[in-house]
């Protein structure tokens, strides 16, 4: 199967293109100007690569990847239906690009994967003024996700075919998206069909392709997490930062679990599976909330590619980064909950929601202490210091954030004494603690979100 997988990926991409173009509405053609601009950028990369081959080895191969990324992204751009975005075309092009990369010699692939992500970004930027509805941007994101996951998978010792996993997931994703692309299905039916296909395929892959049972657990967790995020952001209008901050926290927690289970391979599997579900759900804000996972893929790739230069960097620095993100978004989420509760409830319900938000916040902070250790705890405190700046960028008074900062920072310091004696516990035990914390927190988050949302179908920003 290894020999035929790249060709199957190319075929799946072409089928996705055909299915997408057959649904395109008539009405003019895309301008080719952005394409020529992107091809000029490719030519520049090649010129630099050949001109500086002695001092910058691998740049020519990067040029190959840039060309693949540009052409795949523009295929999605030109085939974009006139009535809206085409997730199927975008995923098809990302899968096709992944298949083409696997057809190349193994020693070239790392540079090609990096180039593909660069090329997708270049093409998307060039087409920004071309009247695009977003298929090119989706394609650029997915190409970067597949490229980063493939690059990181190539460093996974003891697991054959790890670098092929993202492309194989892309093939499954094309099948799942094609299954719900035709006919008028309700939202919940689409979600169910895609989830069943993804989870069933993940089980088959774990048993027959990777022979690694933990890969199924990671895939299942990624799909469930994506479904929760899609639900949280379903009616979010882009102006209320609270639900988006909650979604970011959920991704942060799940990425920690996925990394703990399978290191970089777990992170890559999670990213591609989750992106597929969110595409099918049409949750583009959900995709935005998980975009940081793609950056983490390349962060881990950087550490693997340059072990000598980065030997002083260990997992503690990664935990510190995760702590910073958690510290930034947690007070924004808590402040948003309290503001919405104040607007929509009276009497006993208002302090009840406040207590619920406090329980969730404290449970997450305690879990962070146990799992992320001292480095992560310092990161949380730094993130709390940055939270007012991030919240202020969105305008409004954000008094909820103002009130939460001191309390949360003091909670971090006070609760660390419970974690300090256990910082040397085994990774598996830490992941188990985090897993239970995530499960409990997700239930509480869903309850709080339902309670603060049910009295109004319209989400608005509060200055409380």
Short mmCIF file of C-alpha atoms in Angstrom, two decimals:
data_model
loop_
_atom_site.label_atom_id
_atom_site.label_comp_id
_atom_site.label_asym_id
_atom_site.label_seq_id
_atom_site.Cartn_x
_atom_site.Cartn_y
_atom_site.Cartn_z
CA UNK A 1 0.00 0.00 0.00
CA UNK A 2 2.90 2.33 0.70
CA UNK A 3 3.75 2.46 -3.00
CA UNK A 4 0.21 3.25 -4.09
CA UNK A 5 -0.79 5.67 -1.30
CA UNK A 6 0.65 8.79 -3.01
CA UNK A 7 -1.18 7.96 -6.23
CA UNK A 8 -4.41 7.33 -4.33
CA UNK A 9 -3.96 10.77 -2.72
CA UNK A 10 -3.48 12.39 -6.13
CA UNK A 11 -6.57 10.60 -7.45
CA UNK A 12 -8.61 11.64 -4.41
CA UNK A 13 -7.57 15.25 -4.95
CA UNK A 14 -8.58 15.16 -8.61
CA UNK A 15 -11.94 13.58 -7.75
CA UNK A 16 -12.51 16.29 -5.14
CA UNK A 17 -11.72 18.94 -7.77
CA UNK A 18 -14.19 17.38 -10.20
CA UNK A 19 -16.91 17.16 -7.56
CA UNK A 20 -16.36 20.76 -6.53
CA UNK A 21 -16.26 22.18 -10.04
CA UNK A 22 -19.50 20.37 -10.91
CA UNK A 23 -21.24 22.40 -8.21
CA UNK A 24 -19.80 25.73 -9.31
CA UNK A 25 -22.34 28.24 -10.45
CA UNK A 26 -21.73 30.03 -13.78
CA UNK A 27 -20.71 33.63 -13.80
CA UNK A 28 -17.29 34.68 -14.98
CA UNK A 29 -13.83 33.39 -14.33
CA UNK A 30 -11.15 34.21 -11.81
CA UNK A 31 -8.46 36.64 -12.82
CA UNK A 32 -5.09 35.00 -13.47
CA UNK A 33 -3.09 38.00 -12.23
CA UNK A 34 -2.54 36.62 -8.69
CA UNK A 35 -1.36 33.33 -10.19
CA UNK A 36 1.29 35.05 -12.27
CA UNK A 37 2.40 37.03 -9.24
CA UNK A 38 2.78 33.81 -7.28
CA UNK A 39 4.69 32.11 -10.08
CA UNK A 40 7.09 35.05 -10.12
CA UNK A 41 7.68 34.41 -6.42
CA UNK A 42 8.38 30.74 -7.23
CA UNK A 43 10.86 31.80 -9.91
CA UNK A 44 12.64 34.04 -7.40
CA UNK A 45 12.98 31.15 -4.94
CA UNK A 46 14.41 28.93 -7.68
CA UNK A 47 16.83 31.66 -8.78
CA UNK A 48 18.06 32.07 -5.20
CA UNK A 49 18.28 28.31 -4.81
CA UNK A 50 20.43 27.75 -7.89
CA UNK A 51 22.46 30.90 -7.30
CA UNK A 52 23.27 30.08 -3.67
CA UNK A 53 23.34 26.29 -3.90
CA UNK A 54 26.71 26.06 -2.20
CA UNK A 55 25.82 28.22 0.79
CA UNK A 56 22.10 27.41 1.10
CA UNK A 57 21.65 23.71 0.29
CA UNK A 58 18.07 22.57 0.00
CA UNK A 59 16.67 25.85 -1.28
CA UNK A 60 15.99 24.39 -4.72
CA UNK A 61 13.94 21.65 -3.08
CA UNK A 62 12.10 24.33 -1.12
CA UNK A 63 11.32 25.87 -4.50
CA UNK A 64 9.74 22.60 -5.61
CA UNK A 65 7.50 22.74 -2.56
CA UNK A 66 6.63 26.40 -3.11
CA UNK A 67 5.54 25.56 -6.65
CA UNK A 68 3.36 22.67 -5.44
CA UNK A 69 1.79 24.85 -2.76
CA UNK A 70 1.10 27.71 -5.16
CA UNK A 71 -0.50 25.54 -7.83
CA UNK A 72 -2.60 23.55 -5.35
CA UNK A 73 -3.86 26.71 -3.67
CA UNK A 74 -4.75 28.34 -6.96
CA UNK A 75 -6.57 25.24 -8.13
CA UNK A 76 -8.90 25.74 -5.15
CA UNK A 77 -9.07 29.47 -6.00
CA UNK A 78 -10.13 29.00 -9.61
CA UNK A 79 -12.57 26.19 -8.82
CA UNK A 80 -14.25 28.00 -5.95
CA UNK A 81 -18.05 27.93 -6.36
CA UNK A 82 -19.52 31.35 -6.99
CA UNK A 83 -21.99 30.82 -4.15
CA UNK A 84 -19.52 30.16 -1.37
CA UNK A 85 -16.41 28.42 -0.11
CA UNK A 86 -15.55 24.90 -1.18
CA UNK A 87 -14.11 22.83 1.68
CA UNK A 88 -14.01 19.75 -0.56
CA UNK A 89 -11.81 21.47 -3.16
CA UNK A 90 -9.53 22.85 -0.45
CA UNK A 91 -9.05 19.48 1.24
CA UNK A 92 -8.66 17.78 -2.14
CA UNK A 93 -5.83 20.10 -3.10
CA UNK A 94 -4.09 19.66 0.26
CA UNK A 95 -4.32 15.87 -0.11
CA UNK A 96 -3.09 15.99 -3.69
CA UNK A 97 -0.13 18.15 -2.63
CA UNK A 98 0.68 15.69 0.15
CA UNK A 99 0.60 12.81 -2.32
CA UNK A 100 2.91 14.59 -4.77
CA UNK A 101 5.42 15.22 -1.95
CA UNK A 102 5.44 11.50 -1.10
CA UNK A 103 6.29 10.68 -4.72
CA UNK A 104 9.55 12.60 -4.42
CA UNK A 105 12.80 11.09 -3.08
CA UNK A 106 12.85 10.83 0.70
CA UNK A 107 15.84 13.14 1.11
CA UNK A 108 13.94 15.97 -0.62
CA UNK A 109 10.68 15.73 1.28
CA UNK A 110 11.49 17.87 4.32
CA UNK A 111 12.42 20.88 2.19
CA UNK A 112 9.41 20.25 -0.06
CA UNK A 113 7.00 20.12 2.89
CA UNK A 114 8.31 23.43 4.19
CA UNK A 115 8.07 24.92 0.71
CA UNK A 116 4.48 23.73 0.28
CA UNK A 117 3.37 25.65 3.37
CA UNK A 118 5.22 28.74 2.13
CA UNK A 119 3.71 28.44 -1.34
CA UNK A 120 0.19 28.14 0.00
CA UNK A 121 0.64 31.31 2.02
CA UNK A 122 2.09 33.20 -0.95
CA UNK A 123 -0.75 32.17 -3.26
CA UNK A 124 -3.40 33.02 -0.69
CA UNK A 125 -1.87 36.47 -0.11
CA UNK A 126 -1.68 37.17 -3.84
CA UNK A 127 -5.31 36.19 -4.40
CA UNK A 128 -6.58 38.33 -1.50
CA UNK A 129 -7.65 41.10 -3.87
CA UNK A 130 -9.06 38.78 -6.50
CA UNK A 131 -12.58 38.48 -5.15
CA UNK A 132 -11.99 35.14 -3.47
CA UNK A 133 -14.62 33.80 -1.10
CA UNK A 134 -12.08 31.76 0.83
CA UNK A 135 -11.34 28.41 -0.84
CA UNK A 136 -7.74 29.46 -1.45
CA UNK A 137 -7.32 30.45 2.19
CA UNK A 138 -8.76 27.15 3.36
CA UNK A 139 -6.43 25.32 0.97
CA UNK A 140 -3.40 27.26 2.23
CA UNK A 141 -4.27 26.40 5.83
CA UNK A 142 -4.83 22.72 5.07
CA UNK A 143 -1.65 22.44 2.99
CA UNK A 144 0.30 23.88 5.92
CA UNK A 145 -1.41 21.45 8.31
CA UNK A 146 -0.66 18.41 6.13
CA UNK A 147 2.90 19.61 5.48
CA UNK A 148 3.69 20.30 9.12
CA UNK A 149 2.17 17.03 10.29
CA UNK A 150 4.08 15.08 7.62
CA UNK A 151 7.38 16.80 8.46
CA UNK A 152 6.96 16.12 12.16
CA UNK A 153 5.85 12.54 11.53
CA UNK A 154 9.06 11.84 9.62
CA UNK A 155 10.98 12.22 12.88
CA UNK A 156 8.86 9.71 14.79
CA UNK A 157 11.19 6.85 15.71
CA UNK A 158 9.83 3.34 15.93
CA UNK A 159 6.63 4.05 13.97
CA UNK A 160 6.76 3.18 10.29
CA UNK A 161 4.59 5.19 7.90
CA UNK A 162 4.17 8.06 10.35
CA UNK A 163 5.03 10.61 7.66
CA UNK A 164 2.31 9.13 5.42
CA UNK A 165 -0.40 9.48 8.05
CA UNK A 166 -1.45 13.09 7.26
CA UNK A 167 -1.88 12.30 3.57
CA UNK A 168 -3.85 9.15 4.40
CA UNK A 169 -6.06 11.21 6.73
CA UNK A 170 -6.49 13.65 3.82
CA UNK A 171 -7.83 10.82 1.64
CA UNK A 172 -10.30 9.86 4.37
CA UNK A 173 -11.22 13.53 4.74
CA UNK A 174 -12.01 13.81 1.03
CA UNK A 175 -14.31 10.79 1.33
CA UNK A 176 -16.02 12.27 4.40
CA UNK A 177 -16.50 15.71 2.84
CA UNK A 178 -17.72 14.20 -0.45
CA UNK A 179 -20.28 12.13 1.47
CA UNK A 180 -21.98 15.28 2.80
CA UNK A 181 -21.34 17.46 -0.27
CA UNK A 182 -24.40 16.33 -2.17
CA UNK A 183 -28.02 16.55 -1.19
CA UNK A 184 -29.68 18.60 1.50
CA UNK A 185 -28.75 17.11 4.84
CA UNK A 186 -29.40 18.68 8.21
CA UNK A 187 -26.46 20.02 10.17
CA UNK A 188 -26.59 17.27 12.79
CA UNK A 189 -26.77 14.52 10.16
CA UNK A 190 -23.70 15.94 8.42
CA UNK A 191 -21.81 16.10 11.70
CA UNK A 192 -22.75 12.50 12.49
CA UNK A 193 -21.79 11.15 9.06
CA UNK A 194 -18.40 12.87 9.07
CA UNK A 195 -17.68 11.82 12.66
CA UNK A 196 -18.55 8.17 11.93
CA UNK A 197 -16.35 8.11 8.80
CA UNK A 198 -13.40 9.75 10.55
CA UNK A 199 -13.59 7.65 13.72
CA UNK A 200 -14.17 4.40 11.80
CA UNK A 201 -11.24 5.13 9.50
CA UNK A 202 -9.06 6.02 12.49
CA UNK A 203 -9.78 2.63 14.04
CA UNK A 204 -8.91 0.84 10.81
CA UNK A 205 -5.72 2.86 10.41
CA UNK A 206 -4.64 2.14 13.98
CA UNK A 207 -5.16 -1.62 13.50
CA UNK A 208 -4.02 -2.14 9.91
CA UNK A 209 -1.72 0.73 8.93
CA UNK A 210 0.16 2.16 11.90
CA UNK A 211 -0.36 -0.79 14.26
CA UNK A 212 -0.49 1.78 17.03
CA UNK A 213 -3.59 1.73 19.22
CA UNK A 214 -2.92 5.14 20.75
CA UNK A 215 -3.40 6.75 17.33
CA UNK A 216 -7.10 5.87 17.51
CA UNK A 217 -7.41 7.47 20.94
CA UNK A 218 -5.81 10.64 19.60
CA UNK A 219 -8.08 10.71 16.54
CA UNK A 220 -11.21 10.09 18.60
CA UNK A 221 -10.26 12.84 21.03
CA UNK A 222 -9.56 15.25 18.18
CA UNK A 223 -12.98 14.65 16.58
CA UNK A 224 -14.79 15.02 19.92
CA UNK A 225 -12.86 18.20 20.70
CA UNK A 226 -13.66 19.63 17.27
CA UNK A 227 -17.36 18.84 17.76
CA UNK A 228 -17.39 20.64 21.12
CA UNK A 229 -15.65 23.67 19.61
CA UNK A 230 -18.02 23.74 16.63
CA UNK A 231 -20.98 23.72 19.01
CA UNK A 232 -19.51 26.43 21.23
CA UNK A 233 -18.89 28.74 18.27
CA UNK A 234 -22.02 27.80 16.32
CA UNK A 235 -23.82 31.14 16.77
CA UNK A 236 -20.78 33.19 17.72
CA UNK A 237 -20.77 36.42 15.74
CA UNK A 238 -17.06 37.22 15.85
CA UNK A 239 -17.52 40.12 18.27
CA UNK A 240 -17.79 38.23 21.55
CA UNK A 241 -14.36 37.03 22.61
CA UNK A 242 -15.53 34.72 25.37
CA UNK A 243 -16.59 31.62 23.37
CA UNK A 244 -13.52 31.96 21.15
CA UNK A 245 -11.25 32.16 24.19
CA UNK A 246 -12.91 29.06 25.62
CA UNK A 247 -12.34 27.22 22.33
CA UNK A 248 -8.67 28.23 22.41
CA UNK A 249 -8.35 26.85 25.94
CA UNK A 250 -9.92 23.57 24.86
CA UNK A 251 -7.45 23.21 21.99
CA UNK A 252 -4.58 24.04 24.30
CA UNK A 253 -5.64 21.34 26.75
CA UNK A 254 -6.27 18.71 24.09
CA UNK A 255 -2.98 19.40 22.26
CA UNK A 256 -1.18 18.76 25.56
CA UNK A 257 -2.92 15.38 25.90
CA UNK A 258 -2.26 14.46 22.24
CA UNK A 259 1.41 15.37 22.59
CA UNK A 260 1.65 13.37 25.79
CA UNK A 261 0.19 10.28 24.12
CA UNK A 262 2.16 10.27 20.86
CA UNK A 263 4.43 13.32 20.99
CA UNK A 264 4.61 15.13 17.64
CA UNK A 265 2.73 12.42 15.78
CA UNK A 266 -0.21 12.87 18.14
CA UNK A 267 -0.20 16.60 17.52
CA UNK A 268 -0.16 16.06 13.74
CA UNK A 269 -2.96 13.49 13.77
CA UNK A 270 -5.10 15.76 15.96
CA UNK A 271 -4.60 18.78 13.72
CA UNK A 272 -5.66 17.10 10.46
CA UNK A 273 -8.58 15.15 11.92
CA UNK A 274 -9.93 18.18 13.79
CA UNK A 275 -9.59 20.45 10.76
CA UNK A 276 -11.57 17.97 8.66
CA UNK A 277 -14.48 17.88 11.09
CA UNK A 278 -14.57 21.68 11.40
CA UNK A 279 -14.51 22.02 7.61
CA UNK A 280 -17.49 19.69 7.31
CA UNK A 281 -19.29 21.62 10.05
CA UNK A 282 -18.61 24.91 8.26
CA UNK A 283 -17.07 26.23 11.47
CA UNK A 284 -14.49 28.65 10.11
CA UNK A 285 -14.16 30.39 13.47
CA UNK A 286 -13.44 26.94 14.86
CA UNK A 287 -10.63 26.55 12.33
CA UNK A 288 -9.27 29.91 13.40
CA UNK A 289 -9.33 28.82 17.05
CA UNK A 290 -7.16 25.79 16.25
CA UNK A 291 -4.77 27.53 13.86
CA UNK A 292 -2.14 27.78 16.60
CA UNK A 293 -1.77 23.98 16.41
CA UNK A 294 -0.23 24.37 12.95
CA UNK A 295 2.37 26.75 14.36
CA UNK A 296 3.10 24.19 17.10
CA UNK A 297 3.69 21.55 14.40
CA UNK A 298 6.45 23.64 12.88
CA UNK A 299 7.80 24.55 16.32
CA UNK A 300 8.30 20.87 17.08
CA UNK A 301 9.74 20.32 13.59
CA UNK A 302 12.25 23.10 14.26
CA UNK A 303 13.41 21.34 17.43
CA UNK A 304 13.79 18.05 15.56
CA UNK A 305 15.61 19.55 12.56
CA UNK A 306 18.19 21.45 14.58
CA UNK A 307 18.98 19.29 17.61
CA UNK A 308 22.46 20.74 18.13
CA UNK A 309 21.38 24.36 18.01
CA UNK A 310 18.32 23.75 20.19
CA UNK A 311 19.83 21.31 22.69
CA UNK A 312 19.19 23.79 25.51
CA UNK A 313 15.48 23.84 24.69
CA UNK A 314 13.45 21.12 26.34
CA UNK A 315 9.80 20.31 26.83
CA UNK A 316 9.70 22.80 29.70
CA UNK A 317 9.86 25.69 27.23
CA UNK A 318 6.92 24.24 25.33
CA UNK A 319 4.97 23.98 28.56
CA UNK A 320 5.84 27.62 29.29
CA UNK A 321 4.44 28.67 25.91
CA UNK A 322 1.25 26.71 26.57
CA UNK A 323 1.02 28.35 29.98
CA UNK A 324 1.29 31.79 28.41
CA UNK A 325 -1.57 31.04 26.03
CA UNK A 326 -3.71 29.69 28.88
CA UNK A 327 -2.99 32.76 31.00
CA UNK A 328 -4.01 35.10 28.17
CA UNK A 329 -7.32 33.49 27.24
CA UNK A 330 -8.60 32.27 30.63
CA UNK A 331 -9.51 35.69 32.12
CA UNK A 332 -11.11 36.73 28.81
CA UNK A 333 -13.31 33.64 28.91
CA UNK A 334 -14.23 34.11 32.57
CA UNK A 335 -14.96 37.82 32.07
CA UNK A 336 -17.19 37.05 29.10
CA UNK A 337 -19.19 34.46 31.03
CA UNK A 338 -19.77 36.81 33.92
CA UNK A 339 -20.80 39.62 31.59
CA UNK A 340 -23.30 37.47 29.71
CA UNK A 341 -24.72 36.07 32.94
CA UNK A 342 -25.20 39.60 34.30
CA UNK A 343 -27.09 40.61 31.14
CA UNK A 344 -29.41 37.62 30.99
CA UNK A 345 -30.08 36.47 34.54
CA UNK A 346 -31.13 37.88 37.85
CA UNK A 347 -31.35 36.67 41.40
CA UNK A 348 -29.62 33.48 42.43
CA UNK A 349 -28.69 32.49 38.86
CA UNK A 350 -26.09 35.27 38.53
CA UNK A 351 -23.83 34.19 41.41
CA UNK A 352 -24.42 30.54 40.47
CA UNK A 353 -22.94 31.18 37.02
CA UNK A 354 -20.06 33.06 38.65
CA UNK A 355 -19.33 30.10 40.94
CA UNK A 356 -19.47 27.72 37.98
CA UNK A 357 -17.00 29.87 36.03
CA UNK A 358 -14.73 30.02 39.07
CA UNK A 359 -14.75 26.23 39.49
CA UNK A 360 -13.80 25.76 35.85
CA UNK A 361 -11.02 28.34 36.05
CA UNK A 362 -9.52 26.92 39.23
CA UNK A 363 -9.70 23.32 37.96
CA UNK A 364 -7.84 24.33 34.82
CA UNK A 365 -5.20 26.18 36.81
CA UNK A 366 -4.63 23.22 39.13
CA UNK A 367 -4.39 20.88 36.13
CA UNK A 368 -1.87 23.24 34.54
CA UNK A 369 0.22 23.16 37.72
CA UNK A 370 0.34 19.36 37.70
CA UNK A 371 0.90 18.80 33.99
CA UNK A 372 2.93 21.83 32.89
CA UNK A 373 5.05 22.05 36.03
CA UNK A 374 6.93 25.11 37.26
CA UNK A 375 7.74 26.33 33.73
CA UNK A 376 4.09 26.20 32.72
CA UNK A 377 3.01 27.93 35.91
CA UNK A 378 5.41 30.80 35.24
CA UNK A 379 3.99 30.94 31.70
CA UNK A 380 0.44 31.23 33.08
CA UNK A 381 1.45 34.18 35.25
CA UNK A 382 3.11 35.91 32.29
CA UNK A 383 0.01 35.22 30.18
CA UNK A 384 -2.22 36.79 32.83
CA UNK A 385 -0.06 39.90 32.63
CA UNK A 386 -0.62 40.03 28.85
CA UNK A 387 -4.38 39.29 29.00
CA UNK A 388 -5.51 42.93 29.52
CA UNK A 389 -3.50 44.01 26.47
CA UNK A 390 -5.05 41.30 24.28
CA UNK A 391 -8.56 42.02 25.60
CA UNK A 392 -8.09 45.76 25.08
CA UNK A 393 -7.36 45.30 21.39
CA UNK A 394 -11.00 44.37 20.89
CA UNK A 395 -12.36 47.59 22.34
CA UNK A 396 -14.84 47.98 25.18
CA UNK A 397 -14.20 48.36 28.89
CA UNK A 398 -13.58 44.65 29.60
CA UNK A 399 -14.17 45.15 33.30
CA UNK A 400 -14.68 41.42 33.70
CA UNK A 401 -11.10 40.84 32.61
CA UNK A 402 -9.92 43.62 34.89
CA UNK A 403 -11.60 42.02 37.88
CA UNK A 404 -10.38 38.49 37.10
CA UNK A 405 -6.65 39.15 36.67
CA UNK A 406 -5.63 39.53 40.32
CA UNK A 407 -7.82 36.69 41.56
CA UNK A 408 -6.55 34.26 38.94
CA UNK A 409 -2.90 35.21 39.48
CA UNK A 410 -3.24 34.72 43.23
CA UNK A 411 -4.98 31.37 42.64
CA UNK A 412 -2.04 30.19 40.54
CA UNK A 413 0.39 30.96 43.35
CA UNK A 414 -1.84 29.50 46.08
CA UNK A 415 -2.65 26.23 44.30
CA UNK A 416 0.90 25.44 43.19
CA UNK A 417 1.70 24.12 46.64
CA UNK A 418 -0.64 21.19 45.93
CA UNK A 419 1.24 20.34 42.73
CA UNK A 420 4.82 20.98 43.87
CA UNK A 421 5.32 17.63 45.67
CA UNK A 422 4.12 15.76 42.56
CA UNK A 423 6.07 17.47 39.77
CA UNK A 424 8.26 14.39 39.23
CA UNK A 425 5.34 12.02 38.66
CA UNK A 426 5.29 9.92 35.51
CA UNK A 427 4.04 11.45 32.26
CA UNK A 428 1.22 8.90 32.02
CA UNK A 429 -0.07 9.93 35.45
CA UNK A 430 0.07 13.59 34.48
CA UNK A 431 -1.85 12.92 31.28
CA UNK A 432 -4.47 11.00 33.25
CA UNK A 433 -4.94 13.97 35.58
CA UNK A 434 -5.23 16.32 32.63
CA UNK A 435 -7.65 13.98 30.86
CA UNK A 436 -10.03 13.94 33.82
CA UNK A 437 -9.68 17.70 34.21
CA UNK A 438 -10.51 18.26 30.55
CA UNK A 439 -13.52 15.94 30.72
CA UNK A 440 -14.95 17.66 33.79
CA UNK A 441 -14.16 21.12 32.44
CA UNK A 442 -15.80 20.42 29.07
CA UNK A 443 -19.00 19.31 30.81
CA UNK A 444 -18.98 22.43 32.97
CA UNK A 445 -18.14 24.66 29.99
CA UNK A 446 -21.01 23.18 27.98
CA UNK A 447 -23.38 23.75 30.90
CA UNK A 448 -22.25 27.33 31.40
CA UNK A 449 -22.42 28.04 27.68
CA UNK A 450 -25.94 26.64 27.47
CA UNK A 451 -27.15 28.60 30.49
CA UNK A 452 -25.75 31.92 29.29
CA UNK A 453 -26.92 31.39 25.72
CA UNK A 454 -30.42 30.01 26.06
CA UNK A 455 -32.26 33.29 26.71
CA UNK A 456 -31.01 34.93 23.56
CA UNK A 457 -30.22 33.72 20.09
CA UNK A 458 -28.01 36.71 19.53
CA UNK A 459 -24.61 36.85 21.16
CA UNK A 460 -23.31 40.32 21.85
CA UNK A 461 -20.31 41.82 23.56
CA UNK A 462 -20.64 42.93 27.16
CA UNK A 463 -18.55 45.60 28.83
CA UNK A 464 -19.05 44.08 32.25
#
